[in-house]
């Protein structure tokens, strides 16, 4: 039997081996594996003893299709390189760059095994126990879980002992649709399988190595079993549960909703939506009360109810921080991230610092600060940073609102908020002038008009006059807000006017700010909404059209939910960007470069494109289209025409024939038809349905044949 460390180019594939030697010999010496291709192929090729060199050409280089289909990936690559050099498509030097380290895989290819029966009869041999085979087939018929120790054979007829676990996989209707076979190599725990004459031919060193290896494996197995007995049951691995056929860890063949850990909150749940509305309202409350308390020197210690309310607000904001550490978010790829570690790191890098500063109890500090009022006011003013949370809250709630109306309301609230801030500043300027003895300031005149004039009292403690009297706090605030609103919306009415220099300077600045705000918010509100909500408006318009279509044509509820799920998931991936529209902006050369980049996974992962020139790849790339499929989508129906070739970039699909699952397709697989061999349009032999969200890269039949017709060497 061949050595396990050798690659697929062994003497049992003599023709292909001579082909490789022929190619490698052209660049070095005949009968050698030390040329550029041999070095590029890997060290295991060097360990092969070269056969007698014989030039190979003509029909021997053209293998039949059935043999090509059975070639492993490394043999297929070498065969394609040989043909490419012989036909002059690439030079031997360029072939050295194309080839990489071979995987030297032995055995059957995956797609070939998927087409075999789960009875594994193709692995039976002379020494396979008949009773074990009967028990195995009986378990399959009865659809029971079971395990066996069985002797099976590799493709090269090398025997090996396997611990075979059989587990039936059920769908949502509790019907067995698949069988899961788990194979574990236990050859090292068994006696040697070779015959006596083969065992006698082993050298002493080989026997010693086999004995040491087997003993070490047995010791490791015993040690592992002893250690596992000491460990707690809750810390056993899923593999151990699987090997013991635990039904808790067996996969289920059904479309399940995404599961999140029990302590993780979904960002789109009803509770989180209501909570975000509460945070939005409390943020506006903070933005209103903080400037008011700072300007009017309103200490919370004077009003116990206000202190309690502000403390409750601080506690709610602190709870919001805790919830943000346990709330999912949408990742850059449109997926819902529920990993606690990723959620915490994302929040720590984004809003945590601002949220932490905004929830500190500054009002409590201010309430017990009787000596330095300015410090307490400074602490309270820092709570204005909570206003930065408005944008984040609005972005979370936009899917529940008619975005244009919500944006208009927020702009109006912001306009009123600016007027409130300016009113607080206007009062502070009037109070400062009154403290300095300016009797013609607006605040002093207001006191005379309301018959609550200001006066001074001499303080024996500070040896300075103290301003007392004046209008009520409510009257002063309403008058300040009235003045700022009249200046922001018009030129004012003159009943409250700027008299002192400080008041005039502030009024000038306020009018400039008001003119900009008025022109921006009220003059161009339609333009602002269109610019800021164009993508979202398009998204909502699309959803509304889909909903109206479903109602108009009375589409069944189950199908309507599938359509809505597909529309939402596709939008999350594309963000409403039309790829074709963007590519049309670019010139031809740039468009080809972008298409090659977009299809890089297909070109890099599939061996069919390894020998394609750059020009061929660019010609193919511009004809590829990307599509997104949701779970349950039927891509092909039995009997319909096939005019596309599909490459799976991500996701899983099932192939159903006669109501039975015959294959599972995953990342890197291809399905469609061989247009380049048969000029006629083929028919689908089975149904192809998506099991998960899938990203596909497809190319039309006509476009593919057009490229192949031009690039004959690649075809």
GROMACS .gro file of C-alpha atoms in nm, residues 65-480:
model
  416
   65UNK     CA    1  -1.453   1.327  -1.857
   66UNK     CA    2  -1.538   1.050  -1.613
   67UNK     CA    3  -1.174   1.028  -1.503
   68UNK     CA    4  -1.146   1.407  -1.475
   69UNK     CA    5  -1.454   1.411  -1.251
   70UNK     CA    6  -1.284   1.169  -1.010
   71UNK     CA    7  -0.958   1.363  -0.989
   72UNK     CA    8  -0.882   1.532  -0.660
   73UNK     CA    9  -0.824   1.907  -0.650
   74UNK     CA   10  -0.445   1.878  -0.663
   75UNK     CA   11  -0.448   1.627  -0.950
   76UNK     CA   12  -0.700   1.839  -1.140
   77UNK     CA   13  -0.479   2.146  -1.099
   78UNK     CA   14  -0.171   1.965  -1.232
   79UNK     CA   15  -0.372   1.823  -1.521
   80UNK     CA   16  -0.499   2.171  -1.614
   81UNK     CA   17  -0.148   2.315  -1.588
   82UNK     CA   18  -0.016   2.044  -1.819
   83UNK     CA   19  -0.280   2.114  -2.082
   84UNK     CA   20  -0.229   2.489  -2.051
   85UNK     CA   21   0.146   2.462  -2.113
   86UNK     CA   22   0.098   2.215  -2.398
   87UNK     CA   23  -0.159   2.436  -2.573
   88UNK     CA   24   0.054   2.745  -2.524
   89UNK     CA   25  -0.201   2.925  -2.309
   90UNK     CA   26   0.062   2.991  -2.041
   91UNK     CA   27   0.435   2.936  -2.021
   92UNK     CA   28   0.605   2.691  -1.789
   93UNK     CA   29   0.741   2.986  -1.590
   94UNK     CA   30   0.391   3.127  -1.545
   95UNK     CA   31   0.266   2.781  -1.447
   96UNK     CA   32   0.513   2.782  -1.159
   97UNK     CA   33   0.340   3.092  -1.023
   98UNK     CA   34  -0.008   2.943  -1.063
   99UNK     CA   35   0.061   2.626  -0.868
  100UNK     CA   36   0.065   2.636  -0.489
  101UNK     CA   37   0.123   2.382  -0.213
  102UNK     CA   38  -0.094   2.077  -0.280
  103UNK     CA   39  -0.325   1.952  -0.009
  104UNK     CA   40  -0.231   1.586  -0.082
  105UNK     CA   41  -0.582   1.476   0.018
  106UNK     CA   42  -0.661   1.110  -0.019
  107UNK     CA   43  -0.999   0.948  -0.060
  108UNK     CA   44  -1.323   1.048  -0.230
  109UNK     CA   45  -1.428   1.403  -0.306
  110UNK     CA   46  -1.705   1.557  -0.099
  111UNK     CA   47  -1.965   1.588  -0.373
  112UNK     CA   48  -1.906   1.222  -0.462
  113UNK     CA   49  -1.962   1.112  -0.102
  114UNK     CA   50  -2.282   1.322  -0.080
  115UNK     CA   51  -2.427   1.117  -0.365
  116UNK     CA   52  -2.358   0.787  -0.187
  117UNK     CA   53  -2.599   0.605   0.041
  118UNK     CA   54  -2.562   0.654   0.416
  119UNK     CA   55  -2.528   0.277   0.444
  120UNK     CA   56  -2.161   0.330   0.350
  121UNK     CA   57  -2.164   0.014   0.139
  122UNK     CA   58  -1.894   0.163  -0.085
  123UNK     CA   59  -1.656   0.139   0.214
  124UNK     CA   60  -1.727  -0.229   0.288
  125UNK     CA   61  -1.452  -0.486   0.235
  126UNK     CA   62  -1.360  -0.848   0.288
  127UNK     CA   63  -1.299  -0.808   0.661
  128UNK     CA   64  -1.608  -0.596   0.735
  129UNK     CA   65  -1.820  -0.784   0.987
  130UNK     CA   66  -2.151  -0.902   0.841
  131UNK     CA   67  -2.332  -0.895   1.175
  132UNK     CA   68  -2.231  -0.534   1.232
  133UNK     CA   69  -2.357  -0.445   0.885
  134UNK     CA   70  -2.690  -0.611   0.963
  135UNK     CA   71  -2.722  -0.421   1.293
  136UNK     CA   72  -2.634  -0.097   1.119
  137UNK     CA   73  -2.895  -0.146   0.846
  138UNK     CA   74  -3.154  -0.247   1.104
  139UNK     CA   75  -3.096   0.078   1.295
  140UNK     CA   76  -3.138   0.271   0.971
  141UNK     CA   77  -3.466   0.098   0.898
  142UNK     CA   78  -3.597   0.155   1.251
  143UNK     CA   79  -3.460   0.515   1.258
  144UNK     CA   80  -3.292   0.458   1.595
  145UNK     CA   81  -2.983   0.610   1.753
  146UNK     CA   82  -2.699   0.362   1.786
  147UNK     CA   83  -2.322   0.320   1.767
  148UNK     CA   84  -2.097   0.052   1.624
  149UNK     CA   85  -1.733  -0.048   1.596
  150UNK     CA   86  -1.686  -0.139   1.232
  151UNK     CA   87  -1.398  -0.209   0.995
  152UNK     CA   88  -1.424  -0.001   0.676
  153UNK     CA   89  -1.193   0.064   0.381
  154UNK     CA   90  -1.060   0.383   0.229
  155UNK     CA   91  -1.072   0.452  -0.144
  156UNK     CA   92  -0.723   0.303  -0.182
  157UNK     CA   93  -0.851  -0.005   0.006
  158UNK     CA   94  -0.662   0.070   0.324
  159UNK     CA   95  -0.861  -0.077   0.618
  160UNK     CA   96  -0.930   0.121   0.933
  161UNK     CA   97  -1.139   0.075   1.246
  162UNK     CA   98  -1.408   0.337   1.303
  163UNK     CA   99  -1.645   0.413   1.588
  164UNK     CA  100  -1.965   0.494   1.397
  165UNK     CA  101  -2.246   0.690   1.564
  166UNK     CA  102  -2.586   0.699   1.395
  167UNK     CA  103  -2.836   0.973   1.483
  168UNK     CA  104  -3.163   1.053   1.300
  169UNK     CA  105  -3.230   1.421   1.225
  170UNK     CA  106  -3.593   1.537   1.246
  171UNK     CA  107  -3.771   1.838   1.098
  172UNK     CA  108  -4.033   2.063   1.257
  173UNK     CA  109  -4.295   1.787   1.205
  174UNK     CA  110  -4.081   1.536   1.399
  175UNK     CA  111  -4.024   1.338   1.080
  176UNK     CA  112  -3.678   1.189   1.016
  177UNK     CA  113  -3.540   1.346   0.698
  178UNK     CA  114  -3.165   1.289   0.738
  179UNK     CA  115  -2.919   1.070   0.924
  180UNK     CA  116  -2.610   1.211   1.094
  181UNK     CA  117  -2.311   0.978   1.081
  182UNK     CA  118  -2.019   1.061   1.311
  183UNK     CA  119  -1.701   0.863   1.243
  184UNK     CA  120  -1.409   0.840   1.484
  185UNK     CA  121  -1.086   0.663   1.395
  186UNK     CA  122  -1.003   0.403   1.662
  187UNK     CA  123  -0.750   0.203   1.459
  188UNK     CA  124  -0.474   0.280   1.710
  189UNK     CA  125  -0.679   0.111   1.984
  190UNK     CA  126  -0.720  -0.210   1.781
  191UNK     CA  127  -0.480  -0.490   1.688
  192UNK     CA  128  -0.287  -0.449   1.359
  193UNK     CA  129  -0.504  -0.531   1.060
  194UNK     CA  130  -0.222  -0.644   0.829
  195UNK     CA  131  -0.163  -1.009   0.759
  196UNK     CA  132   0.120  -1.198   0.927
  197UNK     CA  133   0.347  -1.187   0.624
  198UNK     CA  134   0.307  -0.812   0.596
  199UNK     CA  135   0.365  -0.771   0.967
  200UNK     CA  136   0.681  -0.979   0.946
  201UNK     CA  137   0.817  -0.763   0.669
  202UNK     CA  138   0.815  -0.456   0.892
  203UNK     CA  139   1.149  -0.341   1.019
  204UNK     CA  140   1.228  -0.339   1.388
  205UNK     CA  141   1.213   0.037   1.390
  206UNK     CA  142   0.868   0.038   1.228
  207UNK     CA  143   0.736  -0.218   1.480
  208UNK     CA  144   0.876  -0.016   1.768
  209UNK     CA  145   0.720   0.305   1.631
  210UNK     CA  146   0.379   0.136   1.588
  211UNK     CA  147   0.394  -0.008   1.940
  212UNK     CA  148   0.489   0.325   2.096
  213UNK     CA  149   0.218   0.508   1.902
  214UNK     CA  150  -0.052   0.260   2.002
  215UNK     CA  151   0.057   0.259   2.366
  216UNK     CA  152   0.066   0.636   2.378
  217UNK     CA  153  -0.283   0.657   2.227
  218UNK     CA  154  -0.422   0.408   2.477
  219UNK     CA  155  -0.261   0.594   2.768
  220UNK     CA  156  -0.397   0.923   2.640
  221UNK     CA  157  -0.744   0.773   2.610
  222UNK     CA  158  -0.730   0.630   2.962
  223UNK     CA  159  -0.597   0.955   3.101
  224UNK     CA  160  -0.872   1.151   2.929
  225UNK     CA  161  -1.139   0.919   3.068
  226UNK     CA  162  -0.999   0.953   3.421
  227UNK     CA  163  -0.983   1.330   3.398
  228UNK     CA  164  -1.334   1.355   3.255
  229UNK     CA  165  -1.463   1.161   3.556
  230UNK     CA  166  -1.330   1.431   3.787
  231UNK     CA  167  -1.472   1.723   3.587
  232UNK     CA  168  -1.819   1.859   3.653
  233UNK     CA  169  -2.097   1.741   3.429
  234UNK     CA  170  -2.183   2.097   3.328
  235UNK     CA  171  -1.842   2.150   3.172
  236UNK     CA  172  -1.846   1.855   2.932
  237UNK     CA  173  -1.791   1.946   2.572
  238UNK     CA  174  -2.055   1.928   2.303
  239UNK     CA  175  -1.843   1.670   2.124
  240UNK     CA  176  -1.866   1.439   2.423
  241UNK     CA  177  -2.243   1.482   2.426
  242UNK     CA  178  -2.256   1.413   2.055
  243UNK     CA  179  -2.046   1.099   2.085
  244UNK     CA  180  -2.285   0.978   2.359
  245UNK     CA  181  -2.578   1.048   2.124
  246UNK     CA  182  -2.732   1.314   2.347
  247UNK     CA  183  -3.053   1.440   2.188
  248UNK     CA  184  -2.997   1.788   2.331
  249UNK     CA  185  -2.710   1.865   2.096
  250UNK     CA  186  -2.835   1.690   1.784
  251UNK     CA  187  -2.907   1.938   1.504
  252UNK     CA  188  -3.263   1.976   1.385
  253UNK     CA  189  -3.351   2.003   1.020
  254UNK     CA  190  -3.578   2.307   1.041
  255UNK     CA  191  -3.577   2.682   0.996
  256UNK     CA  192  -3.540   2.821   1.345
  257UNK     CA  193  -3.559   3.179   1.464
  258UNK     CA  194  -3.228   3.323   1.585
  259UNK     CA  195  -3.170   3.252   1.953
  260UNK     CA  196  -3.017   3.502   2.190
  261UNK     CA  197  -2.873   3.442   2.537
  262UNK     CA  198  -3.131   3.480   2.817
  263UNK     CA  199  -2.971   3.797   2.954
  264UNK     CA  200  -2.951   3.971   2.613
  265UNK     CA  201  -3.229   4.209   2.504
  266UNK     CA  202  -3.328   4.236   2.137
  267UNK     CA  203  -3.296   4.592   2.011
  268UNK     CA  204  -3.622   4.569   1.814
  269UNK     CA  205  -3.845   4.428   2.088
  270UNK     CA  206  -4.146   4.624   2.216
  271UNK     CA  207  -3.994   4.687   2.559
  272UNK     CA  208  -3.680   4.844   2.410
  273UNK     CA  209  -3.890   5.067   2.183
  274UNK     CA  210  -4.093   5.197   2.479
  275UNK     CA  211  -3.776   5.239   2.683
  276UNK     CA  212  -3.616   5.447   2.407
  277UNK     CA  213  -3.920   5.675   2.402
  278UNK     CA  214  -3.882   5.724   2.779
  279UNK     CA  215  -3.513   5.809   2.735
  280UNK     CA  216  -3.603   6.055   2.458
  281UNK     CA  217  -3.855   6.237   2.679
  282UNK     CA  218  -3.618   6.246   2.977
  283UNK     CA  219  -3.341   6.382   2.756
  284UNK     CA  220  -3.562   6.675   2.657
  285UNK     CA  221  -3.653   6.722   3.022
  286UNK     CA  222  -3.286   6.743   3.116
  287UNK     CA  223  -3.207   6.983   2.832
  288UNK     CA  224  -3.485   7.214   2.956
  289UNK     CA  225  -3.432   7.199   3.332
  290UNK     CA  226  -3.053   7.224   3.349
  291UNK     CA  227  -3.020   7.570   3.185
  292UNK     CA  228  -3.320   7.692   3.386
  293UNK     CA  229  -3.167   7.584   3.718
  294UNK     CA  230  -2.830   7.735   3.626
  295UNK     CA  231  -2.972   8.072   3.513
  296UNK     CA  232  -3.227   8.119   3.791
  297UNK     CA  233  -2.996   7.971   4.058
  298UNK     CA  234  -3.262   7.718   4.147
  299UNK     CA  235  -3.104   7.489   4.408
  300UNK     CA  236  -3.265   7.150   4.434
  301UNK     CA  237  -3.231   7.161   4.814
  302UNK     CA  238  -3.501   7.428   4.817
  303UNK     CA  239  -3.748   7.196   4.644
  304UNK     CA  240  -3.749   6.837   4.769
  305UNK     CA  241  -3.986   6.722   4.494
  306UNK     CA  242  -3.750   6.855   4.225
  307UNK     CA  243  -3.457   6.680   4.391
  308UNK     CA  244  -3.649   6.352   4.394
  309UNK     CA  245  -3.748   6.386   4.027
  310UNK     CA  246  -3.392   6.464   3.918
  311UNK     CA  247  -3.257   6.174   4.121
  312UNK     CA  248  -3.507   5.939   3.957
  313UNK     CA  249  -3.398   6.068   3.616
  314UNK     CA  250  -3.035   5.998   3.706
  315UNK     CA  251  -3.125   5.644   3.813
  316UNK     CA  252  -3.315   5.582   3.487
  317UNK     CA  253  -3.019   5.699   3.281
  318UNK     CA  254  -2.793   5.469   3.481
  319UNK     CA  255  -3.030   5.178   3.414
  320UNK     CA  256  -3.012   5.267   3.046
  321UNK     CA  257  -2.634   5.220   3.060
  322UNK     CA  258  -2.681   4.874   3.208
  323UNK     CA  259  -2.937   4.786   2.939
  324UNK     CA  260  -2.705   4.903   2.664
  325UNK     CA  261  -2.449   4.647   2.782
  326UNK     CA  262  -2.714   4.377   2.721
  327UNK     CA  263  -2.884   4.498   2.402
  328UNK     CA  264  -2.819   4.357   2.057
  329UNK     CA  265  -2.726   4.575   1.762
  330UNK     CA  266  -2.708   4.540   1.386
  331UNK     CA  267  -2.357   4.470   1.257
  332UNK     CA  268  -2.199   4.609   0.941
  333UNK     CA  269  -2.309   4.303   0.745
  334UNK     CA  270  -2.674   4.337   0.843
  335UNK     CA  271  -2.659   4.058   1.101
  336UNK     CA  272  -2.795   4.087   1.455
  337UNK     CA  273  -2.500   4.074   1.698
  338UNK     CA  274  -2.596   3.896   2.022
  339UNK     CA  275  -2.250   3.801   2.153
  340UNK     CA  276  -2.220   3.968   2.499
  341UNK     CA  277  -1.848   4.040   2.459
  342UNK     CA  278  -1.892   4.209   2.121
  343UNK     CA  279  -2.190   4.410   2.251
  344UNK     CA  280  -1.994   4.539   2.550
  345UNK     CA  281  -1.687   4.630   2.348
  346UNK     CA  282  -1.901   4.810   2.090
  347UNK     CA  283  -2.078   5.016   2.359
  348UNK     CA  284  -1.755   5.095   2.543
  349UNK     CA  285  -1.605   5.231   2.220
  350UNK     CA  286  -1.909   5.441   2.126
  351UNK     CA  287  -2.146   5.604   2.379
  352UNK     CA  288  -2.037   5.475   2.717
  353UNK     CA  289  -1.824   5.774   2.826
  354UNK     CA  290  -2.090   6.030   2.731
  355UNK     CA  291  -2.367   5.827   2.894
  356UNK     CA  292  -2.164   5.783   3.212
  357UNK     CA  293  -2.095   6.156   3.243
  358UNK     CA  294  -2.460   6.237   3.182
  359UNK     CA  295  -2.598   6.006   3.453
  360UNK     CA  296  -2.380   6.125   3.742
  361UNK     CA  297  -2.592   6.282   4.024
  362UNK     CA  298  -2.480   6.643   3.981
  363UNK     CA  299  -2.800   6.773   4.142
  364UNK     CA  300  -2.721   6.580   4.459
  365UNK     CA  301  -2.379   6.747   4.471
  366UNK     CA  302  -2.544   7.084   4.412
  367UNK     CA  303  -2.807   7.026   4.681
  368UNK     CA  304  -2.547   6.997   4.960
  369UNK     CA  305  -2.317   7.269   4.831
  370UNK     CA  306  -2.411   7.581   5.030
  371UNK     CA  307  -2.080   7.767   5.017
  372UNK     CA  308  -1.991   7.781   4.649
  373UNK     CA  309  -2.303   7.811   4.437
  374UNK     CA  310  -2.101   7.841   4.116
  375UNK     CA  311  -1.947   7.496   4.156
  376UNK     CA  312  -2.286   7.335   4.204
  377UNK     CA  313  -2.421   7.514   3.899
  378UNK     CA  314  -2.123   7.393   3.699
  379UNK     CA  315  -2.191   7.035   3.805
  380UNK     CA  316  -2.554   7.069   3.704
  381UNK     CA  317  -2.465   7.229   3.368
  382UNK     CA  318  -2.258   6.925   3.271
  383UNK     CA  319  -2.581   6.727   3.238
  384UNK     CA  320  -2.642   6.902   2.905
  385UNK     CA  321  -2.423   6.635   2.740
  386UNK     CA  322  -2.731   6.414   2.753
  387UNK     CA  323  -2.858   6.611   2.457
  388UNK     CA  324  -2.608   6.420   2.241
  389UNK     CA  325  -2.818   6.109   2.296
  390UNK     CA  326  -3.104   6.254   2.091
  391UNK     CA  327  -2.954   6.154   1.757
  392UNK     CA  328  -2.897   5.795   1.868
  393UNK     CA  329  -3.250   5.759   2.006
  394UNK     CA  330  -3.406   5.902   1.692
  395UNK     CA  331  -3.208   5.662   1.472
  396UNK     CA  332  -3.343   5.370   1.674
  397UNK     CA  333  -3.703   5.483   1.646
  398UNK     CA  334  -3.716   5.588   1.281
  399UNK     CA  335  -3.863   5.257   1.169
  400UNK     CA  336  -4.169   5.320   1.389
  401UNK     CA  337  -4.236   5.670   1.259
  402UNK     CA  338  -4.324   5.848   0.942
  403UNK     CA  339  -3.975   5.983   0.917
  404UNK     CA  340  -4.063   6.319   0.760
  405UNK     CA  341  -4.316   6.414   1.029
  406UNK     CA  342  -4.086   6.293   1.308
  407UNK     CA  343  -3.797   6.495   1.171
  408UNK     CA  344  -4.012   6.807   1.149
  409UNK     CA  345  -4.124   6.764   1.510
  410UNK     CA  346  -3.765   6.721   1.626
  411UNK     CA  347  -3.655   7.032   1.437
  412UNK     CA  348  -3.936   7.233   1.596
  413UNK     CA  349  -3.841   7.098   1.938
  414UNK     CA  350  -3.480   7.195   1.876
  415UNK     CA  351  -3.593   7.544   1.771
  416UNK     CA  352  -3.791   7.583   2.094
  417UNK     CA  353  -3.499   7.443   2.291
  418UNK     CA  354  -3.264   7.707   2.149
  419UNK     CA  355  -3.520   7.976   2.235
  420UNK     CA  356  -3.533   7.840   2.591
  421UNK     CA  357  -3.153   7.849   2.623
  422UNK     CA  358  -3.139   8.205   2.489
  423UNK     CA  359  -3.414   8.310   2.733
  424UNK     CA  360  -3.207   8.178   3.024
  425UNK     CA  361  -2.904   8.373   2.899
  426UNK     CA  362  -3.116   8.687   2.851
  427UNK     CA  363  -3.236   8.667   3.211
  428UNK     CA  364  -2.880   8.615   3.338
  429UNK     CA  365  -2.765   8.930   3.156
  430UNK     CA  366  -3.052   9.135   3.303
  431UNK     CA  367  -2.984   9.006   3.654
  432UNK     CA  368  -2.612   9.083   3.620
  433UNK     CA  369  -2.686   9.442   3.512
  434UNK     CA  370  -2.933   9.485   3.798
  435UNK     CA  371  -2.674   9.358   4.048
  436UNK     CA  372  -2.431   9.618   3.914
  437UNK     CA  373  -2.680   9.899   3.979
  438UNK     CA  374  -2.797   9.955   3.620
  439UNK     CA  375  -3.152  10.077   3.683
  440UNK     CA  376  -3.252  10.102   3.315
  441UNK     CA  377  -3.200   9.734   3.229
  442UNK     CA  378  -3.497   9.533   3.103
  443UNK     CA  379  -3.528   9.339   3.429
  444UNK     CA  380  -3.535   9.656   3.642
  445UNK     CA  381  -3.803   9.806   3.413
  446UNK     CA  382  -4.005   9.483   3.434
  447UNK     CA  383  -4.009   9.513   3.811
  448UNK     CA  384  -4.142   9.868   3.791
  449UNK     CA  385  -4.409   9.771   3.536
  450UNK     CA  386  -4.532   9.478   3.746
  451UNK     CA  387  -4.517   9.693   4.061
  452UNK     CA  388  -4.261   9.461   4.219
  453UNK     CA  389  -3.955   9.688   4.205
  454UNK     CA  390  -3.602   9.590   4.296
  455UNK     CA  391  -3.423   9.740   4.596
  456UNK     CA  392  -3.092   9.704   4.778
  457UNK     CA  393  -3.023   9.590   5.133
  458UNK     CA  394  -2.691   9.635   5.307
  459UNK     CA  395  -2.531   9.307   5.417
  460UNK     CA  396  -2.324   9.322   5.734
  461UNK     CA  397  -2.158   8.990   5.648
  462UNK     CA  398  -2.034   9.080   5.300
  463UNK     CA  399  -2.027   9.459   5.361
  464UNK     CA  400  -2.197   9.508   5.022
  465UNK     CA  401  -2.550   9.577   4.899
  466UNK     CA  402  -2.774   9.280   4.809
  467UNK     CA  403  -3.040   9.299   4.537
  468UNK     CA  404  -3.385   9.205   4.670
  469UNK     CA  405  -3.740   9.219   4.544
  470UNK     CA  406  -3.836   9.205   4.178
  471UNK     CA  407  -4.095   9.010   3.980
  472UNK     CA  408  -4.170   8.645   4.038
  473UNK     CA  409  -3.956   8.377   3.878
  474UNK     CA  410  -4.244   8.273   3.653
  475UNK     CA  411  -4.295   8.626   3.525
  476UNK     CA  412  -3.926   8.673   3.455
  477UNK     CA  413  -3.895   8.344   3.262
  478UNK     CA  414  -4.210   8.400   3.053
  479UNK     CA  415  -4.095   8.751   2.967
  480UNK     CA  416  -3.749   8.627   2.870
   0.00000   0.00000   0.00000
